[in-house]
PDB file of C-alpha atoms and ligand atoms in Angstrom:
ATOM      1  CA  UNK A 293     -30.830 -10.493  71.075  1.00  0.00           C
ATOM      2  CA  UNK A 294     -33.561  -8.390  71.418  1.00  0.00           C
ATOM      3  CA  UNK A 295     -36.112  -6.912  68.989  1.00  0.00           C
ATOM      4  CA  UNK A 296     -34.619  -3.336  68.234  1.00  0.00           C
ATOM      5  CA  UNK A 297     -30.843  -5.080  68.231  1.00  0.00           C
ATOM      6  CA  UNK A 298     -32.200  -7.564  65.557  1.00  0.00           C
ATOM      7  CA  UNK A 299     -34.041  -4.841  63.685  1.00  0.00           C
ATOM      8  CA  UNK A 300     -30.894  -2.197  63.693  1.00  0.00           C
ATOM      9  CA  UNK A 301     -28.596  -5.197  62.397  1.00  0.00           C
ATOM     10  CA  UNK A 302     -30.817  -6.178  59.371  1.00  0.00           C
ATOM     11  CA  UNK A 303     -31.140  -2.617  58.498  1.00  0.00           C
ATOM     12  CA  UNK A 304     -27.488  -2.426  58.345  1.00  0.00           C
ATOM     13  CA  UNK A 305     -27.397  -5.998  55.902  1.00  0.00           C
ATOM     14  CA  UNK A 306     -29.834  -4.529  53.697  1.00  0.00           C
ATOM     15  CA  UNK A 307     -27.933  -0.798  53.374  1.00  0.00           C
ATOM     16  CA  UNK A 308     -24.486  -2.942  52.626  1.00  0.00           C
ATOM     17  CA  UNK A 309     -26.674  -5.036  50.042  1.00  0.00           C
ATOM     18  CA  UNK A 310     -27.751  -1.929  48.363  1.00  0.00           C
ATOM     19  CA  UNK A 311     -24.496  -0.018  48.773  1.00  0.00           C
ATOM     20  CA  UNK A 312     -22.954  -3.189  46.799  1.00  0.00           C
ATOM     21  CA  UNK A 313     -25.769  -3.014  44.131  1.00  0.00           C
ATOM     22  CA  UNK A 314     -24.714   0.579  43.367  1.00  0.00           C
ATOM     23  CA  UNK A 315     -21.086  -0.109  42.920  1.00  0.00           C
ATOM     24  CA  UNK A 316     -22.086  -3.043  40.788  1.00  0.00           C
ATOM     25  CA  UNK A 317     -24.649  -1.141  38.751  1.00  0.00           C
ATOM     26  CA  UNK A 318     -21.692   1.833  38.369  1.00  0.00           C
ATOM     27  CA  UNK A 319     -19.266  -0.445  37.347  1.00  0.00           C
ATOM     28  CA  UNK A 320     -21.482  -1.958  34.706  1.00  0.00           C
ATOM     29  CA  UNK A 321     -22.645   1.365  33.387  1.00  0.00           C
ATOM     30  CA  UNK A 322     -19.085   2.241  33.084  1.00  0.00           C
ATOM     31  CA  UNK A 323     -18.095  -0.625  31.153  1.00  0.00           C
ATOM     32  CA  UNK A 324     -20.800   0.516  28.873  1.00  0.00           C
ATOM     33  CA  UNK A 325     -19.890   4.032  28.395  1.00  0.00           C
ATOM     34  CA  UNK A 326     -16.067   2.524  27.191  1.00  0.00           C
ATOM     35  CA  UNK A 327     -17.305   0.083  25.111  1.00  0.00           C
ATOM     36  CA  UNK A 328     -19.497   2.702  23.203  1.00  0.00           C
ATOM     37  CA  UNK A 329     -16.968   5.191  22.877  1.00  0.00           C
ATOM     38  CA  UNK A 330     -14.009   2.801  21.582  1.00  0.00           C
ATOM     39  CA  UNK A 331     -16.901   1.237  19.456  1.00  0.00           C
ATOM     40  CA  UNK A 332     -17.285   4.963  17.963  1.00  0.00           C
ATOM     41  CA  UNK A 333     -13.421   5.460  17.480  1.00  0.00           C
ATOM     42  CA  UNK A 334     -13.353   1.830  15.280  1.00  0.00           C
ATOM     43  CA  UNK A 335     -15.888   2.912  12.841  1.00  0.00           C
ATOM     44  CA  UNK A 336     -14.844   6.402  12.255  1.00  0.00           C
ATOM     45  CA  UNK A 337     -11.053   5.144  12.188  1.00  0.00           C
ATOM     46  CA  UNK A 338     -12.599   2.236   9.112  1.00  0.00           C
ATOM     47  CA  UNK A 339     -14.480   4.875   7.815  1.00  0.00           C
ATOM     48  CA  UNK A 340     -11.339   6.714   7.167  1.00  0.00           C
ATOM     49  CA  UNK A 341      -9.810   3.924   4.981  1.00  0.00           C
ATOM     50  CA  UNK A 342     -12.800   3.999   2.612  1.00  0.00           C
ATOM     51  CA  UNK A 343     -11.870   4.907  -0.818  1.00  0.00           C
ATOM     52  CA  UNK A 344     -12.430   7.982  -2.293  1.00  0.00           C
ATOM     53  CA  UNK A 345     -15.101   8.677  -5.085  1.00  0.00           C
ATOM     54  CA  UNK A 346     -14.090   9.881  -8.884  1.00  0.00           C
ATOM     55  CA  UNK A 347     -16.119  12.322 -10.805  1.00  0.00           C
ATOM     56  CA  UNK A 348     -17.666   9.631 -13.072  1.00  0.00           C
ATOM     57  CA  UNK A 349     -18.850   7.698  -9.695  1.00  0.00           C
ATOM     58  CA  UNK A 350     -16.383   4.862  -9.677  1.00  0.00           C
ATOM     59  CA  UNK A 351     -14.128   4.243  -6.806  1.00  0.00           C
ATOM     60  CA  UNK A 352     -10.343   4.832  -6.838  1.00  0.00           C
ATOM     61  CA  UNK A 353      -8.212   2.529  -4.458  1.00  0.00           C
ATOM     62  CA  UNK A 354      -5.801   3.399  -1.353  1.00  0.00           C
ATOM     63  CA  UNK A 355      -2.615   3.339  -2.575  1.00  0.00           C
ATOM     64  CA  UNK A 356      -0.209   1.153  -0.589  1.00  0.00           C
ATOM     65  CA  UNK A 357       2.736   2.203   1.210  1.00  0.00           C
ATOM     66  CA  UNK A 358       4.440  -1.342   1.642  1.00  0.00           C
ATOM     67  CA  UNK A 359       7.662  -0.835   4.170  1.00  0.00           C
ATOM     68  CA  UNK A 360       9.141  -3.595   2.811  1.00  0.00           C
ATOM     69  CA  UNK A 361       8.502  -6.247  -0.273  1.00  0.00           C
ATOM     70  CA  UNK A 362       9.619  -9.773   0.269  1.00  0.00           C
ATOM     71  CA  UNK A 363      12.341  -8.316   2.837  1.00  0.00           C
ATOM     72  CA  UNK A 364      13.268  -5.565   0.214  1.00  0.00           C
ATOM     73  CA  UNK A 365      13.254  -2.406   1.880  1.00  0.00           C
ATOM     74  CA  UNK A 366      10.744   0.623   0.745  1.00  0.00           C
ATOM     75  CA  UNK A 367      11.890   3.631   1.292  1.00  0.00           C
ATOM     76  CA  UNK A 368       8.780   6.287   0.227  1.00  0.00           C
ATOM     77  CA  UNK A 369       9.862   9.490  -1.114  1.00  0.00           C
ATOM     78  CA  UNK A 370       6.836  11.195  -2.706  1.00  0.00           C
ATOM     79  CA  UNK A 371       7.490  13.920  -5.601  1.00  0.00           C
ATOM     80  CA  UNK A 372       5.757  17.239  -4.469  1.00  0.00           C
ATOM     81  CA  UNK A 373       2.054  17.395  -5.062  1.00  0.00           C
ATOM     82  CA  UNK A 374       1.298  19.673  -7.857  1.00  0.00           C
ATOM     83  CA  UNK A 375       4.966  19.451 -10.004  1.00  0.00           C
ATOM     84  CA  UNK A 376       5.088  18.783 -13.433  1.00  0.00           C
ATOM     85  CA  UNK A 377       5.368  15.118 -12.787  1.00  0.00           C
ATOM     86  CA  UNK A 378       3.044  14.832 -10.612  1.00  0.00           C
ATOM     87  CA  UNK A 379       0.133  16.320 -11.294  1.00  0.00           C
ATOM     88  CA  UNK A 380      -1.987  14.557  -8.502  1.00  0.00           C
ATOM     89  CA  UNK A 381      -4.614  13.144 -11.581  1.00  0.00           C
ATOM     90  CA  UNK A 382      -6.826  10.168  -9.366  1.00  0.00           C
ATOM     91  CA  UNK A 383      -6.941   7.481 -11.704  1.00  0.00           C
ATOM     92  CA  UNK A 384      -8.258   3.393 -11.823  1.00  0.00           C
ATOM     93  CA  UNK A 385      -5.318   0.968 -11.429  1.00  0.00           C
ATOM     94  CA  UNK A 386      -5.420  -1.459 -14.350  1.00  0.00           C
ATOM     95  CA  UNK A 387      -1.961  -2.461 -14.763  1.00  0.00           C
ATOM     96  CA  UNK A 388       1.839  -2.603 -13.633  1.00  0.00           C
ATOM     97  CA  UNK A 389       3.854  -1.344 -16.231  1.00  0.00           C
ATOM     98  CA  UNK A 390       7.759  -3.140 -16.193  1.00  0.00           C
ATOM     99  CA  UNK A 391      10.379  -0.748 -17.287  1.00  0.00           C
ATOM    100  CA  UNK A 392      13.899  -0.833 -16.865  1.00  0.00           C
ATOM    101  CA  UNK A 393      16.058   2.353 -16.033  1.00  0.00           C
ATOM    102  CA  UNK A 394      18.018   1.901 -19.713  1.00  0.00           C
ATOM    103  CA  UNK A 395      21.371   3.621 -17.429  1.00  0.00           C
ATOM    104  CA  UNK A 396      24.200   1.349 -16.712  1.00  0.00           C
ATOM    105  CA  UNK A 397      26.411   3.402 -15.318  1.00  0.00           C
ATOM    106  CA  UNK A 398      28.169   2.841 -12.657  1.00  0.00           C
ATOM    107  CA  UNK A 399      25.637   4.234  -9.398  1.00  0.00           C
ATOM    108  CA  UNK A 400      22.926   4.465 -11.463  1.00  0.00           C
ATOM    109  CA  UNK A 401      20.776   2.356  -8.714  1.00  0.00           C
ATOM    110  CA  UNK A 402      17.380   3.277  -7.172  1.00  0.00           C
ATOM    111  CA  UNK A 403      18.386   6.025  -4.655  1.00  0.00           C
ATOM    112  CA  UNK A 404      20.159   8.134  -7.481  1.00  0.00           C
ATOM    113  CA  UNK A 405      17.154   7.558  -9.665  1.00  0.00           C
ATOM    114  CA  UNK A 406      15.337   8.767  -7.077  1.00  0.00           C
ATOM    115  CA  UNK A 407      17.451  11.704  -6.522  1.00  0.00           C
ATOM    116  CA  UNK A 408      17.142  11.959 -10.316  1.00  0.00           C
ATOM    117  CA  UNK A 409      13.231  12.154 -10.704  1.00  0.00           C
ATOM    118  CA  UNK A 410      13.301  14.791  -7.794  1.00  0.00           C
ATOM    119  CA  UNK A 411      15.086  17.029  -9.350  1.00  0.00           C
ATOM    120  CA  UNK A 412      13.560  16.049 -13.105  1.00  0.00           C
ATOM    121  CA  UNK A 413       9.346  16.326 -12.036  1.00  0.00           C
ATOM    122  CA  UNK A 414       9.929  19.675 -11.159  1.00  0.00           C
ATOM    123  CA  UNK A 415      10.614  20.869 -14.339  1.00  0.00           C
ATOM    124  CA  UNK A 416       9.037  18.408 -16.620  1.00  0.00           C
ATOM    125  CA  UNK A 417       6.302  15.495 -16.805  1.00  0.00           C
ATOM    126  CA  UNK A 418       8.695  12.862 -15.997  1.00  0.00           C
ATOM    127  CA  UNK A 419       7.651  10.735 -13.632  1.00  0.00           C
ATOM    128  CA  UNK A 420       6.853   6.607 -12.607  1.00  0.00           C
ATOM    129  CA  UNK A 421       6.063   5.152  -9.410  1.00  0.00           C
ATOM    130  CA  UNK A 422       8.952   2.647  -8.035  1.00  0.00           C
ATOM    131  CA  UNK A 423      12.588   2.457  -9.231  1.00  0.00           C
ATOM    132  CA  UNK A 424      14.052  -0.916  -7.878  1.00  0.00           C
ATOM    133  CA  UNK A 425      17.940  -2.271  -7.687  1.00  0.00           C
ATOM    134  CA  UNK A 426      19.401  -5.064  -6.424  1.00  0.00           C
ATOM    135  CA  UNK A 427      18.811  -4.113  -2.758  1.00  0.00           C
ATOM    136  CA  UNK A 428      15.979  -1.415  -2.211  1.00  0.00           C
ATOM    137  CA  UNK A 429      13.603  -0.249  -3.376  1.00  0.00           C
ATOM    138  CA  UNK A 430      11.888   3.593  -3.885  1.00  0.00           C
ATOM    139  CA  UNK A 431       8.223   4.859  -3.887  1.00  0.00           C
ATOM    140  CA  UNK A 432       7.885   7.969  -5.567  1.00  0.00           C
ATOM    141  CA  UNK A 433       4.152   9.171  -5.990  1.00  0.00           C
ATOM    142  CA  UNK A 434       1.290   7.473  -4.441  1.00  0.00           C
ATOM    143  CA  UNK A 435      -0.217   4.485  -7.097  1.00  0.00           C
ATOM    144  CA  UNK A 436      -3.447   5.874  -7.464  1.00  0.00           C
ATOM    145  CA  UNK A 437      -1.986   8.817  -9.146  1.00  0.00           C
ATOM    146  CA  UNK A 438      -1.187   9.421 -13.259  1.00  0.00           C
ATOM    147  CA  UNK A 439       2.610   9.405 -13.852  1.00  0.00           C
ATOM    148  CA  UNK A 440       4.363   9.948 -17.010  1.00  0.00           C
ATOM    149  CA  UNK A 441       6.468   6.841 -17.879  1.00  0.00           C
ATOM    150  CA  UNK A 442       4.644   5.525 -21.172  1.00  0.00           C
ATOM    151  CA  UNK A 443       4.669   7.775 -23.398  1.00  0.00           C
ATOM    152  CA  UNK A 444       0.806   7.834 -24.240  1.00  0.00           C
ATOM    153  CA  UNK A 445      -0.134  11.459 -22.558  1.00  0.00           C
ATOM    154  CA  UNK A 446      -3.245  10.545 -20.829  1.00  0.00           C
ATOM    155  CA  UNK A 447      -5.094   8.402 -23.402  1.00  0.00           C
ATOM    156  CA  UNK A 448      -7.844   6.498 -21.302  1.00  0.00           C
ATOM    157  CA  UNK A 449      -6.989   2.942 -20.459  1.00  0.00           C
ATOM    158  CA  UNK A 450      -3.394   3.913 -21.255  1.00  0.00           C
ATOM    159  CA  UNK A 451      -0.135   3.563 -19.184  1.00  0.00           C
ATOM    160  CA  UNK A 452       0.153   6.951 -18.167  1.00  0.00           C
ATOM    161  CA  UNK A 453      -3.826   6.957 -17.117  1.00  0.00           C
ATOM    162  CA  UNK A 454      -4.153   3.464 -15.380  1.00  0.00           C
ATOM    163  CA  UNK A 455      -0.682   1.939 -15.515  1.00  0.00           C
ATOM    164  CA  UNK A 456       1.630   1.543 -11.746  1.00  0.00           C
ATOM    165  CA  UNK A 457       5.393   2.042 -13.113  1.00  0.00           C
ATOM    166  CA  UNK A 458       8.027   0.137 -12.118  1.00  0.00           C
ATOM    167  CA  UNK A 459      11.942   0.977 -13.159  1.00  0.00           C
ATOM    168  CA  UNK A 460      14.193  -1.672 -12.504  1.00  0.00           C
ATOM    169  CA  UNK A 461      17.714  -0.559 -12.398  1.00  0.00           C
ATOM    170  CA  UNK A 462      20.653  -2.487 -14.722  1.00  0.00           C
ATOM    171  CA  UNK A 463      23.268  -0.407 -13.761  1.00  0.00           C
ATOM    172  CA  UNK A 464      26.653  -2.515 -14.328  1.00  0.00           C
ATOM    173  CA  UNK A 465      27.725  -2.002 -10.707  1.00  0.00           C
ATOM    174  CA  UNK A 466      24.444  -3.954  -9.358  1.00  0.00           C
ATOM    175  CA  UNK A 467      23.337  -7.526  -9.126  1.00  0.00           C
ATOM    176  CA  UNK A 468      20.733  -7.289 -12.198  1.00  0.00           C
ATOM    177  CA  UNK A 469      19.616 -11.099 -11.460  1.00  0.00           C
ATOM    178  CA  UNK A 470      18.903  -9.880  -8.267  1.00  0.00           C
ATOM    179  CA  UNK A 471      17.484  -6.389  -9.575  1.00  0.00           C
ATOM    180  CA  UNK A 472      15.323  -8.742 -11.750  1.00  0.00           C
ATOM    181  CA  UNK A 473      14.054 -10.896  -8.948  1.00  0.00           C
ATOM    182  CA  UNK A 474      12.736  -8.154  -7.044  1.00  0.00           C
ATOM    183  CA  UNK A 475      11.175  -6.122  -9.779  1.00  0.00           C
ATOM    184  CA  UNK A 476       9.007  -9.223 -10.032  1.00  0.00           C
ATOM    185  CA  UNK A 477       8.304  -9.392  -6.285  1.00  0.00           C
ATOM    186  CA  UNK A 478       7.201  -6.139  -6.369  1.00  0.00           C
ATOM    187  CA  UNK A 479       4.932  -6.737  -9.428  1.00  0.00           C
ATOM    188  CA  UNK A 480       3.416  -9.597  -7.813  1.00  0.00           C
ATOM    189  CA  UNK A 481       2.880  -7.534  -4.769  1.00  0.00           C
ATOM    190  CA  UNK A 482       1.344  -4.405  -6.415  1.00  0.00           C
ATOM    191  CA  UNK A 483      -0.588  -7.192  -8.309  1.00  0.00           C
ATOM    192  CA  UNK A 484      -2.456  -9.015  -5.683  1.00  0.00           C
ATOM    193  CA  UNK A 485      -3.064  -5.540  -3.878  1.00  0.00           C
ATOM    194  CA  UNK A 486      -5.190  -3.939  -6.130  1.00  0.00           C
ATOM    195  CA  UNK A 487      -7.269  -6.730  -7.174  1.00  0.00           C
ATOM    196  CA  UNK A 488      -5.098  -7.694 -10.744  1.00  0.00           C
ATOM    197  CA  UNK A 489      -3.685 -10.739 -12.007  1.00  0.00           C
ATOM    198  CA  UNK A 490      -0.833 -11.593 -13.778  1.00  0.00           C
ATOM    199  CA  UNK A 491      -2.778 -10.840 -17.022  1.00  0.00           C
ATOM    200  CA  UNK A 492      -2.598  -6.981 -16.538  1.00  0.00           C
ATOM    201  CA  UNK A 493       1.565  -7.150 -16.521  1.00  0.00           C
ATOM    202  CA  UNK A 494       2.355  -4.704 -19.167  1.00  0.00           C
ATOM    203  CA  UNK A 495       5.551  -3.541 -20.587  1.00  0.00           C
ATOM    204  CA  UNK A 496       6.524  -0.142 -21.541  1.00  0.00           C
ATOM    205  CA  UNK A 497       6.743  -1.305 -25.175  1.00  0.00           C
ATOM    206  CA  UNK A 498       2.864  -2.601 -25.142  1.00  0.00           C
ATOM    207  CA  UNK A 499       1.872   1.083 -24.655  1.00  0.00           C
ATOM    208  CA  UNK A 500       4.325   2.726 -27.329  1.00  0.00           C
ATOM    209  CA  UNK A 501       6.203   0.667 -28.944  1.00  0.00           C
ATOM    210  CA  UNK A 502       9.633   2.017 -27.233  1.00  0.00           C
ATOM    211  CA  UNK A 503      12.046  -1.192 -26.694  1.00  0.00           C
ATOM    212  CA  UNK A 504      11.439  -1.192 -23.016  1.00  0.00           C
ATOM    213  CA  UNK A 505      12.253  -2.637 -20.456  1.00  0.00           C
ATOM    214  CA  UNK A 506      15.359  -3.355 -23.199  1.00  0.00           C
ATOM    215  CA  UNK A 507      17.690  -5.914 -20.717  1.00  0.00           C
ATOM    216  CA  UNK A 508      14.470  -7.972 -20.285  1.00  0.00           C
ATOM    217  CA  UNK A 509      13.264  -7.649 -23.980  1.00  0.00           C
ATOM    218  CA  UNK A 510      16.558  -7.816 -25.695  1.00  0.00           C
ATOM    219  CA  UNK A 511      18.127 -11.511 -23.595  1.00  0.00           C
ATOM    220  CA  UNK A 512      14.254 -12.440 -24.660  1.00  0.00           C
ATOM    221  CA  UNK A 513      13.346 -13.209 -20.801  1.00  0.00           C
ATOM    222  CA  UNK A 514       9.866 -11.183 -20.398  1.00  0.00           C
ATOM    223  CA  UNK A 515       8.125 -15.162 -20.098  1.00  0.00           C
ATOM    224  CA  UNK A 516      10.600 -15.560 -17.504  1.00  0.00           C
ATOM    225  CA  UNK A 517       9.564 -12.737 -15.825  1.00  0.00           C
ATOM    226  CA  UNK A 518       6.063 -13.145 -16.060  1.00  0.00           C
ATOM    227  CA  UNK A 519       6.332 -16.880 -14.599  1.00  0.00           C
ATOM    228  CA  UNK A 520       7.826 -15.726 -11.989  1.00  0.00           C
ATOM    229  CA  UNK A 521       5.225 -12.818 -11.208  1.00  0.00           C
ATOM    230  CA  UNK A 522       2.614 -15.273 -11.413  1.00  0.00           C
ATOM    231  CA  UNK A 523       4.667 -18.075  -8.704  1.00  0.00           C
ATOM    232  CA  UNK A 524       4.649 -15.074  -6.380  1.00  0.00           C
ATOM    233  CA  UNK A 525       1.523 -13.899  -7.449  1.00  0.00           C
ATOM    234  CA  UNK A 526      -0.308 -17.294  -6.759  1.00  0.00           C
ATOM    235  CA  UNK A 527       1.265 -17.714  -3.364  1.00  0.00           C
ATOM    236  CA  UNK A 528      -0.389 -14.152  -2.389  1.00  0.00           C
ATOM    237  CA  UNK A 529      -3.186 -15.865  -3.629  1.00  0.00           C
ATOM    238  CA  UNK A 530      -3.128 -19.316  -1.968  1.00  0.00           C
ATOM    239  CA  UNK A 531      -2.475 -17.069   1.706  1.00  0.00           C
ATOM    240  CA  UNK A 532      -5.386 -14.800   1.410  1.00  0.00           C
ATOM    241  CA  UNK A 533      -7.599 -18.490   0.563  1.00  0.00           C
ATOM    242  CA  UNK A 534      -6.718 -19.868   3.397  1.00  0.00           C
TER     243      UNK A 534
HETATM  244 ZN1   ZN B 288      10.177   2.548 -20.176  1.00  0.00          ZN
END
């Protein structure tokens, strides 16, 4: 080999060598650029989810939108915004407030209650948050919204103001054990999502006075509902512990 053959040959090593540095150096810078912009996508997507601030400073929680409770199915079916019952008020969650539907007629489950309160919160300020049977179970206004189910107007720290309704159905065609069972899985549920305990179980009756939820109050098993609130309640616990 000669000394222009050597010469031309390491020129054309070190122009591969520097043709492979770019594509390395592009590849890299690349990476970069993704990894910036999907880093920019996650915050403003958390950002998002950050609850939104009252007048008086505090903040209001997310409402939930569970799809299904315990393998109950949810089916959500929000009232219109701005209808007599539901007047869109942002409000604190302090409590879940147990009712029961009073109606044992025959089809008087949760999807006919919720056909019910569709037609009802139009024309008057009627309104609670979940009816559940013995099978299903239906949202009707977002949780961090005032409904009208206790009969207190909107007294602060009431049920109206800071309760989460719940109507469980005892219509004489259902399975009210099972009615019963999952009106406490859903308590429990609502419960350990917005940061309460067992303690803040109301029933209608605590805000009022009315005999409700009557089936529960009138066979004298409220305890027995509440124990079994808490069971649930503690497991939801125990998971997020662990
Ligand atoms: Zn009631």
């Amino acid at each position: 080999m000669d000394n222009l053959e050597y010469v031309l040959m390491s020129r054309r090593r070190r122009q591969r060598k520097i043709r492979a540095r770019r594509r390395l150096i592009f590849a890299v810078s690349l990476l970069l650029v993704i990894s910036v912009v999907f880093t920019a996508v996650l915050i403003r997507c958390s950002r998002a989810e950050t609850p939104a601030p009252t007048t008086d400073g505090s903040e209001i929680p997310e409402s939930v939108y569970p799809i299904t409770v315990d393998g109950i199915p949810v089916t959500t079916r929000l009232l219109p915004e701005g209808c007599p019952g539901r007047p869109g008020t942002l409000r604190q969650i302090k409590y879940v407030v147990i009712h029961d539907t009073d109606n044992t007629s025959t089809g008087a489950n949760a999807k006919n209650h919720a056909n019910y309160l569709e037609n009802t919160a139009q024309e008057t300020p009627l309104s609670w948050h979940y009816t559940v049977d013995d099978h299903e179970i239906f949202h009707h206004l977002p949780d961090n919204e005032v409904a009208y189910h206790a009969a207190d107007g909107e007294e602060e720290g009431g049920g109206n103001k800071n309760g989460v309704a719940i109507e469980i159905c005892v219509n004489e065609d259902g399975d009210f054990e099972q009615a019963f069972q999952n009106g406490a899985m859903l308590a429990a549920y609502l419960l350990d999502a917005y940061g309460l305990t067992p303690a803040d179980l109301r029933q209608h009756y605590d805000f009022s006075g009315k005999n409700c939820p009557r089936t529960i109050r009138e066979s004298g098993r409220w305890q027995e509902f509440v124990d079994l609130v808490t069971e649930r309640y503690n497991e939801y616990r125990a998971e997020s512990s662990e």
